[in-house]
Amino acid sequence: MKVKVDQDKCIGCGACVAICPQVFEMRNGKSYVKVSNTDLECAKEAASACPVQAISVEA
Ligand code: F3S
């Protein structure tokens, strides 16, 4: 699946990095996708945990 972060929506809460550090990392207070093509389930969990729905996960 493909993972994206909308940098304009991200408020830097850090939930995605806490849940799925293999895929997300913080850069300058925003989440950055390190590995956009992944099968890791935690990417989906991070998407649902994000308070501003900045993360999109496509099949
Ligand atoms: Fe940003 Fe949402 Fe992650 S606000 S830091 S993309 S949990």
Coordinates of C-alpha atoms in Angstrom, one line a residue, residues 2 4 10 15 18 23 26-27 30 33-34 36 38 47 51 53-54:
K2 CA 1.0 3.6 -0.5
K4 CA 1.2 9.7 2.2
C10 CA 0.0 17.7 9.9
A15 CA 1.2 9.8 17.0
A18 CA 5.0 6.6 18.0
V23 CA 7.3 4.2 8.2
M26 CA 9.6 13.7 12.4
R27 CA 11.4 16.4 10.4
K30 CA 6.1 17.5 10.6
V33 CA 7.1 9.2 5.2
K34 CA 10.4 7.3 5.1
S36 CA 5.9 5.1 1.1
T38 CA 4.8 -0.7 2.7
A47 CA -3.7 6.9 9.8
P51 CA -6.1 13.7 15.0
Q53 CA -6.5 12.9 9.2
A54 CA -3.3 14.0 7.5

